[in-house]
CSV table of C-alpha atoms in Angstrom, one decimal:
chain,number,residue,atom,x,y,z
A,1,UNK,CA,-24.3,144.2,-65.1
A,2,UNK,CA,-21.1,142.0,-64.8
A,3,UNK,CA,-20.2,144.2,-61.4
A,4,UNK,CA,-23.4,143.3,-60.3
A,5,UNK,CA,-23.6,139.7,-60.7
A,6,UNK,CA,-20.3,139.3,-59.6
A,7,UNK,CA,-21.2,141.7,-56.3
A,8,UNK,CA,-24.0,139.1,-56.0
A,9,UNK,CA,-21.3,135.8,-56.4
A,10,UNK,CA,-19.2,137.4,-54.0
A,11,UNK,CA,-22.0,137.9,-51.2
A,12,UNK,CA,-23.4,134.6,-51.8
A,13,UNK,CA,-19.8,132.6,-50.9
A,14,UNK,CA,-20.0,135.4,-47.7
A,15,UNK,CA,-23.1,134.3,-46.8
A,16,UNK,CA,-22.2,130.4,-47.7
A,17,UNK,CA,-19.3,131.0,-45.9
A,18,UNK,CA,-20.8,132.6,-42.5
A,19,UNK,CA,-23.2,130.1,-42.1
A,20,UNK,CA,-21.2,126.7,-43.0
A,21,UNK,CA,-19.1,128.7,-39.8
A,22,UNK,CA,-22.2,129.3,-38.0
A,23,UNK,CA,-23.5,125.7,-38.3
A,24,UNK,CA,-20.2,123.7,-38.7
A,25,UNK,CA,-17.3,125.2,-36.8
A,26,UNK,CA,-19.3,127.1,-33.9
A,27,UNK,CA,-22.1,126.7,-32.0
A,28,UNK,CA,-22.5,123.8,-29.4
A,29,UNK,CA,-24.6,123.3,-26.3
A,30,UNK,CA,-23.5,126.1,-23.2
A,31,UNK,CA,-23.1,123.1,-20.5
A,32,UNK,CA,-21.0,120.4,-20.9
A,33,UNK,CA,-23.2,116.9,-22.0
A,34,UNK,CA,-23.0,113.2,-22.6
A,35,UNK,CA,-24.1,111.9,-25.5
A,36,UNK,CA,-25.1,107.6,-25.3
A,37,UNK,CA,-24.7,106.0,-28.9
A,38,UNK,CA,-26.5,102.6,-29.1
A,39,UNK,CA,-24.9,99.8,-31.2
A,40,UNK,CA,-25.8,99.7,-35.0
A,41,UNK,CA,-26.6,103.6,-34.3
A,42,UNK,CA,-26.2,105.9,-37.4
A,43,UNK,CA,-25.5,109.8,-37.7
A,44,UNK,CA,-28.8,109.9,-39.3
A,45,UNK,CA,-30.6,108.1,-35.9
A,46,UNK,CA,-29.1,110.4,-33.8
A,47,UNK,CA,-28.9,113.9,-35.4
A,48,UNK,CA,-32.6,114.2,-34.0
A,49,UNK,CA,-31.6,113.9,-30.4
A,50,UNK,CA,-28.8,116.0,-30.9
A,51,UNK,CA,-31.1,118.7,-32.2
A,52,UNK,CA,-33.2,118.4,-29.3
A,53,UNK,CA,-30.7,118.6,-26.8
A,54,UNK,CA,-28.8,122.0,-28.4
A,55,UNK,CA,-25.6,119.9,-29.2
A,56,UNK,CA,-25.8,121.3,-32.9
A,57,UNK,CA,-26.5,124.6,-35.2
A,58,UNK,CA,-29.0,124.8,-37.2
A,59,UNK,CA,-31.3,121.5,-38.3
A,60,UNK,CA,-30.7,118.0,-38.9
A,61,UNK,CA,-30.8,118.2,-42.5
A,62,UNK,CA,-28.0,121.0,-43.0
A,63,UNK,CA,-26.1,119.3,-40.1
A,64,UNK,CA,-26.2,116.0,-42.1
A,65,UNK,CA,-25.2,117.6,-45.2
A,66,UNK,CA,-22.5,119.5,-43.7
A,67,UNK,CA,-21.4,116.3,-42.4
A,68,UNK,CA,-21.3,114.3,-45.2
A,69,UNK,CA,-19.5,117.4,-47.0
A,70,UNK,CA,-16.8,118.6,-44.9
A,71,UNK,CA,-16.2,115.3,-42.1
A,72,UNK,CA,-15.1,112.1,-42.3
A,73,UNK,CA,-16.6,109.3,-43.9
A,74,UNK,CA,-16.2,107.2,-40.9
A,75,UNK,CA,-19.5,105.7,-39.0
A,76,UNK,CA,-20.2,107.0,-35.6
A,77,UNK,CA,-19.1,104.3,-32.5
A,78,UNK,CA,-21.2,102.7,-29.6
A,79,UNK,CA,-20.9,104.1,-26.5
A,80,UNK,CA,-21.1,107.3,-24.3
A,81,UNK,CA,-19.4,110.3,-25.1
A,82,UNK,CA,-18.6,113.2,-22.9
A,83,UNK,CA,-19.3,116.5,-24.7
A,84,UNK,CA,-17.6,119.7,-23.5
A,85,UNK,CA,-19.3,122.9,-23.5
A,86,UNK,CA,-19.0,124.8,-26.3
A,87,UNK,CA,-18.3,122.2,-29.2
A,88,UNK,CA,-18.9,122.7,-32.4
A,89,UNK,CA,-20.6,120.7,-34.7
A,90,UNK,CA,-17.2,119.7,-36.6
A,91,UNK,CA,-15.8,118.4,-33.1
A,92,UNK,CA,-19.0,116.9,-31.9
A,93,UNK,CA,-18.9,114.5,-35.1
A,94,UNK,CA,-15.0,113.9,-34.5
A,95,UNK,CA,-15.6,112.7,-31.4
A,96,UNK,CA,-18.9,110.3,-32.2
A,97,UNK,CA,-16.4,109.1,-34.9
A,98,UNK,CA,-13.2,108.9,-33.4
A,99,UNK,CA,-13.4,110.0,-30.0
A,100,UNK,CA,-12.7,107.9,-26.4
A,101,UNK,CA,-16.0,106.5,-25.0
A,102,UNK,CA,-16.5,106.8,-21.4
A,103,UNK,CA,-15.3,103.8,-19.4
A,104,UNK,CA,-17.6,102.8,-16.6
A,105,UNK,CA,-16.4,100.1,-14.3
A,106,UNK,CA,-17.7,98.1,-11.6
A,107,UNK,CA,-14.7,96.3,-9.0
A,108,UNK,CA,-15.6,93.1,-7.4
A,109,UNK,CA,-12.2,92.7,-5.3
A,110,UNK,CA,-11.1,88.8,-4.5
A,111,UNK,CA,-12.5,86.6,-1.9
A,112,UNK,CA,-16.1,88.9,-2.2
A,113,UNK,CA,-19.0,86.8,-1.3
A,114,UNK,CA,-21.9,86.9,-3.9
A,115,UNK,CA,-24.5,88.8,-1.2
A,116,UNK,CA,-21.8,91.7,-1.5
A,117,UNK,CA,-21.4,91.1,-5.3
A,118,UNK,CA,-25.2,91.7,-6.1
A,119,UNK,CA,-25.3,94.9,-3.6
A,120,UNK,CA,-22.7,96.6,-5.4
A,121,UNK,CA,-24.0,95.7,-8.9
A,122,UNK,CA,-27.5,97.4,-7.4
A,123,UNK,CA,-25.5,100.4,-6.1
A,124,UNK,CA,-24.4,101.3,-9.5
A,125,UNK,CA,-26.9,104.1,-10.8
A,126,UNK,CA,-26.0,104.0,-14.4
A,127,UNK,CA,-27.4,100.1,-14.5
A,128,UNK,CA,-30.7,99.2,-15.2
A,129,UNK,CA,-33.1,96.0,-14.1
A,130,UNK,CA,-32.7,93.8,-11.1
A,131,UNK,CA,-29.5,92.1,-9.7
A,132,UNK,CA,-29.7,87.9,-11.1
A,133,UNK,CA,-29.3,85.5,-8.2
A,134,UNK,CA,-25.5,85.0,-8.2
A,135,UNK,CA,-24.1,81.8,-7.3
A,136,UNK,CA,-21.6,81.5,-4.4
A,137,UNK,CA,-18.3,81.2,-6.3
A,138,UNK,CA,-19.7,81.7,-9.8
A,139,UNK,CA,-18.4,85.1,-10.6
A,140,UNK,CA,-14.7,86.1,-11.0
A,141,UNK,CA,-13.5,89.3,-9.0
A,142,UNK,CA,-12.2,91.4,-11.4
A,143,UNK,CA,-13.3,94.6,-13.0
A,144,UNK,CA,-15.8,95.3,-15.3
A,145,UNK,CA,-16.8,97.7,-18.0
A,146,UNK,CA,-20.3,98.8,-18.6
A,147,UNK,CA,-22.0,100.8,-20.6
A,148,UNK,CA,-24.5,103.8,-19.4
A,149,UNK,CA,-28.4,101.8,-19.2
A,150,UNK,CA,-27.2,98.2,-19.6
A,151,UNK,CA,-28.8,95.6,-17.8
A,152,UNK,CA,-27.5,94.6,-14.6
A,153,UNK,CA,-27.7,91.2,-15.4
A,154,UNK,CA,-25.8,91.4,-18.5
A,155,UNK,CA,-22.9,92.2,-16.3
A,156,UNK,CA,-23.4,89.4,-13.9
A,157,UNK,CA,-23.5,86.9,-16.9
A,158,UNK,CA,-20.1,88.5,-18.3
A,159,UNK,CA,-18.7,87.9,-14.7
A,160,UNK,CA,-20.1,84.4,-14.4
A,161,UNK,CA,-18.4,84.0,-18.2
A,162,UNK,CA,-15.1,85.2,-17.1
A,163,UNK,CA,-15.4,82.6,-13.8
A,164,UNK,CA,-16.1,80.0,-16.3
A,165,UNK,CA,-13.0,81.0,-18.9
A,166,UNK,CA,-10.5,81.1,-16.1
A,167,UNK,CA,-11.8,77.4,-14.7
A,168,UNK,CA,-11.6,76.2,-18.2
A,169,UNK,CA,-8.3,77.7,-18.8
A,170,UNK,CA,-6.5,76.1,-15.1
A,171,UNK,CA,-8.1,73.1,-14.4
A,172,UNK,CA,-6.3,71.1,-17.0
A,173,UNK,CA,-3.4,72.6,-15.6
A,174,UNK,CA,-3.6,71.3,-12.6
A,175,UNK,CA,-0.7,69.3,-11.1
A,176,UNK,CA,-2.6,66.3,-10.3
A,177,UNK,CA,-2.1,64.6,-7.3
A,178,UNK,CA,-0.9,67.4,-5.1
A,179,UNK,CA,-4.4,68.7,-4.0
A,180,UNK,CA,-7.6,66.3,-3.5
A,181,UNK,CA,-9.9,68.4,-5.8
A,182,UNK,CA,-11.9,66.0,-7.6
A,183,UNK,CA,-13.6,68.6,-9.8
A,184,UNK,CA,-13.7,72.4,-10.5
A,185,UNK,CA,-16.0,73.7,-8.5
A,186,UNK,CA,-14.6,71.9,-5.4
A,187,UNK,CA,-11.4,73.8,-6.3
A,188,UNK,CA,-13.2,77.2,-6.5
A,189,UNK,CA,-14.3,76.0,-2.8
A,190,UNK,CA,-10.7,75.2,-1.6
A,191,UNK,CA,-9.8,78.8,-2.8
A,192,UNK,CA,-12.8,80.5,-1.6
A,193,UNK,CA,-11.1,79.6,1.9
A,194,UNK,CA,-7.8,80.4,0.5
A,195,UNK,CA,-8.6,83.7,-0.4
A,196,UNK,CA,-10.0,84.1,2.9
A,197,UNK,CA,-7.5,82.6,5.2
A,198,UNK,CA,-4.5,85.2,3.6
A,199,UNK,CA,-4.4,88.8,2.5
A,200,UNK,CA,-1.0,88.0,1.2
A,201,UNK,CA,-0.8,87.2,-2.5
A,202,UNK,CA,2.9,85.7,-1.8
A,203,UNK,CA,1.0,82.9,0.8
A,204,UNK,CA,-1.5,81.8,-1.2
A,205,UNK,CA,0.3,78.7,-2.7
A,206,UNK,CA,1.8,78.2,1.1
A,207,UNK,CA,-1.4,78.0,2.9
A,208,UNK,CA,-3.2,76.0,-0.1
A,209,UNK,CA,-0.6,73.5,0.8
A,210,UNK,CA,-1.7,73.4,4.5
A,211,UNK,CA,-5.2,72.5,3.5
A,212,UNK,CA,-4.4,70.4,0.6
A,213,UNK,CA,-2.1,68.2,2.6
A,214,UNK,CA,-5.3,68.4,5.6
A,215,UNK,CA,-7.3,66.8,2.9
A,216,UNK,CA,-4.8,64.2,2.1
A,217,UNK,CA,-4.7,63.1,5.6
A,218,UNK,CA,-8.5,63.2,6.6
A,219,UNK,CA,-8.1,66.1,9.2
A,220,UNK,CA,-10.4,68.7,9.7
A,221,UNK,CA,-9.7,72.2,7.8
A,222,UNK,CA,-10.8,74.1,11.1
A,223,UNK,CA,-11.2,77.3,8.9
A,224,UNK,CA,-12.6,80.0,10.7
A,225,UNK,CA,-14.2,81.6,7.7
A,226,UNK,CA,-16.2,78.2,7.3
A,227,UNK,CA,-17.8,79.1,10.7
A,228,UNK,CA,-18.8,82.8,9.9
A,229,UNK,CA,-20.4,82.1,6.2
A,230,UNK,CA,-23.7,80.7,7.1
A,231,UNK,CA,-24.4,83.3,9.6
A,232,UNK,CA,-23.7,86.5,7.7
A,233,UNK,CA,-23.8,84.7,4.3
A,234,UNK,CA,-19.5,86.2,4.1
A,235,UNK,CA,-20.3,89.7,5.5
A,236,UNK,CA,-17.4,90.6,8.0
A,237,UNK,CA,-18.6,88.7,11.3
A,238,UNK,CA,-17.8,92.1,13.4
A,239,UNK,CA,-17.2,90.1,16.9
A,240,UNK,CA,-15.7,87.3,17.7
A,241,UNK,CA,-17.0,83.8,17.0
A,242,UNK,CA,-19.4,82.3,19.7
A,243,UNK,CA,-19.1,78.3,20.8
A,244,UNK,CA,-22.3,77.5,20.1
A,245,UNK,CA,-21.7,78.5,16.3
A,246,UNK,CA,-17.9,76.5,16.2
A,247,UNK,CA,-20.2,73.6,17.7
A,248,UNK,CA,-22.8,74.1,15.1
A,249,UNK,CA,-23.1,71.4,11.8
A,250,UNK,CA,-24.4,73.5,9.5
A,251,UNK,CA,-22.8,72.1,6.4
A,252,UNK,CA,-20.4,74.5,5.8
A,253,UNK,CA,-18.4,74.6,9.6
A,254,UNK,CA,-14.8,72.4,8.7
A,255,UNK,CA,-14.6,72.5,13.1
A,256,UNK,CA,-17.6,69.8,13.0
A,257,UNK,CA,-16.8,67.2,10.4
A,258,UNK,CA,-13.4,66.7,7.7
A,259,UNK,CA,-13.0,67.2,4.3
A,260,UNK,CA,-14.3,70.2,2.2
A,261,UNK,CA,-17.6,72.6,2.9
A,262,UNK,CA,-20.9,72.2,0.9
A,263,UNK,CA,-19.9,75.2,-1.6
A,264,UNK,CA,-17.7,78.1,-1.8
A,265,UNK,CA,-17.2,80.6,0.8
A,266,UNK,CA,-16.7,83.9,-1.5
A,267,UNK,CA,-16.2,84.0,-5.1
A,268,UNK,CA,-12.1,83.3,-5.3
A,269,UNK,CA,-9.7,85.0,-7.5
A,270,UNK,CA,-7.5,83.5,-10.6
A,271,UNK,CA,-4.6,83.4,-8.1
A,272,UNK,CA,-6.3,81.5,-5.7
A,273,UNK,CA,-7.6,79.1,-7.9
A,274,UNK,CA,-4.0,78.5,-9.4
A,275,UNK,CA,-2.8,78.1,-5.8
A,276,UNK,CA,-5.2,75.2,-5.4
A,277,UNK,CA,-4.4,73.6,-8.7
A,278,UNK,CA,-0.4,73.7,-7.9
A,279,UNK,CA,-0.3,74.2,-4.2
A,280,UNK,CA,3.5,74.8,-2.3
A,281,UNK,CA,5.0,71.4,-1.9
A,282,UNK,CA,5.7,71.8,2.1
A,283,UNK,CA,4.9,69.3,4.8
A,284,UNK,CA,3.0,71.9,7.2
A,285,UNK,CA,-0.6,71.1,8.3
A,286,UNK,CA,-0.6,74.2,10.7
A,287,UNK,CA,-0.2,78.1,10.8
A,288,UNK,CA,-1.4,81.0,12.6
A,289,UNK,CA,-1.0,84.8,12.4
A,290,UNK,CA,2.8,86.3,12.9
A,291,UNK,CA,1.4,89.8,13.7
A,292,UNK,CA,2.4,91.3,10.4
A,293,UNK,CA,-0.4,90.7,8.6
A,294,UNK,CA,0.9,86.9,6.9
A,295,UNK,CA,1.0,83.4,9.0
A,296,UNK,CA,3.9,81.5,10.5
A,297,UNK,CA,3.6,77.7,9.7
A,298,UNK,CA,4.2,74.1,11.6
A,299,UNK,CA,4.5,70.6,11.1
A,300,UNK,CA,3.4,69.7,14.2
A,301,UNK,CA,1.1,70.3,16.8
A,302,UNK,CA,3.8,71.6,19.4
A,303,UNK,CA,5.5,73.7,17.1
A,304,UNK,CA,2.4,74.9,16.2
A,305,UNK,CA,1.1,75.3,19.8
A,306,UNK,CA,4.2,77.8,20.5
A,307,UNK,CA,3.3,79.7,17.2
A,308,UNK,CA,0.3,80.4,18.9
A,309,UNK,CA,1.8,81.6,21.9
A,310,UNK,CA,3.6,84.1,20.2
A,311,UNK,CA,0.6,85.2,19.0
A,312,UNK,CA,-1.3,85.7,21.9
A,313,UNK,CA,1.7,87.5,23.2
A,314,UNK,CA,1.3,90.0,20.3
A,315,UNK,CA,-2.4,90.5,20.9
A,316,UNK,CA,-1.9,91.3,24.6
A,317,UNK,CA,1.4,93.7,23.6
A,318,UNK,CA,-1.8,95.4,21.3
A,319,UNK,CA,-4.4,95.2,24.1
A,320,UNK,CA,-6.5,93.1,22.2
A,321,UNK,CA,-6.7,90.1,24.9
């Protein structure tokens, strides 16, 4: 009688055994998944969805118990998780717990105009809901994480917030008297046209001095940029300018009238912004592409005129006149 009962102990903790194996430490979906845990989510919430999809042996409830046996205490995270093929119920739950989310990003590079801002935002497939109207200048290029379903205007506000930070942070910064900014937002248009004018981070403070000491002196900015923005709204022109549109007033051309544009141009970068607020002390109110990809700058109009011909010199050398 004792053999027997002990025979019958013994294949019990088998059978115990082969199954916490078959339901804890094997198993697992054939194809690889990803798994999208929503904030405040519990083990409990989801095990339903991960019974539906294969991702675990068995049932909920002796996946649960399982889990509250033999795993961690820990809560599961927020986010979306990539699960291989093959993983086992142990592993799935290490990862929900402890695991990497996915990071999702969306790049809005400097000097981006806002029409090009909200394309990309509706380019992404993994957002959801229409594209805000974004404000020229409002957004800060940077990049962005975002989670799998999120709303694409949540993303716009977190760039508009980051815009907003960075003004907050420089403005008081500023070294006054060296730019004629009067307020924020006409520094954010100052570097829109920076960030425009250069492709050269090293330049930026250089050719924010050329237009900050414009300012001072009431002369034009003649910023070719200014010209192209409101036909294409900052899309790349893709020919060259026509007269009638460096003749046109349309707010926003510094050829026709002095002083600063209506708005911004493109939605500037931190770097540009600080290169308004503390611009290169120089006395140059001129400067034209060296050929290299940066500018060569004057004082005055005839050194400036035989930068020019340098230039021109260089574009027929290239075929390009």
């Amino acid at each position: 009688m004792i053999r027997l009962l002990f025979g019958a102990i013994v294949a019990g903790l088998v059978a115990a055994a082969a199954a916490v194996t078959l339901l804890w430490w094997s198993g697992g979906s054939a194809k690889a998944e990803t798994v999208t845990v929503t904030e405040g989510a519990t083990l409990t919430r989801l095990c339903p969805e991960l019974d539906r999809r294969g991702l675990i042996a068995g049932n909920c409830t002796s996946y649960r118990l399982f889990a509250r046996l033999l795993g961690s205490p820990d809560g599961i995270q927020a986010g979306e998780f990539e699960i291989p093929a093959g993983t086992s119920g142990a592993r799935l739950l290490d990862i929900l717990q402890h695991g990497q989310p996915v990071q999702r990003l969306v790049t809005i590079p400097e000097g981006t105009p806002s029409i090009l801002v909200a394309e990309k935002l509706a380019a992404v497939p993994y957002l959801t809901g229409p594209v805000p109207a974004i404000a020229e200048g409002s957004v800060l290029p940077d990049s962005y994480s975002f989670a799998r379903g999120e709303p694409r205007a949540a993303v716009a506000a977190r760039m508009k917030a980051a815009m907003d930070r960075t003004l907050a942070d420089l403005w008081p910064k500023r070294k006054v008297g060296t730019c004629p900014v009067a307020t924020p937002q006409e520094a954010v248009t100052l570097a829109s046209i920076v960030e425009k004018e250069t492709g050269k981070p090293a330049e930026r403070r250089a050719v924010a001095g050329v237009y900050c000491n414009r300012l001072k002196i009431g002369m034009k900015l003649d910023a070719d940029p200014t010209v192209i923005y409101p036909v294409t709204k900052g899309k790349p022109l893709g020919r060259r300018i026509l007269r009638s549109e460096l003749n046109a007033d349309t707010g926003y051309n510094t050829y026709r009238r002095a002083g600063l544009p209506l708005g911004p141009i493109a939605n500037p970068g931190r770097a540009s912004i600080a290169a308004v607020l503390d611009p290169e002390p120089h006395q140059y109110i001129y400067f034209v592409a060296d050929g290299t990809g940066g500018h060569v700058f004057a004082r005055t109009l005839a050194e400036h005129n035989a930068n020019v011909q340098k230039w021109f010199a260089i574009r027929r050398a290239r075929g390009e006149m």
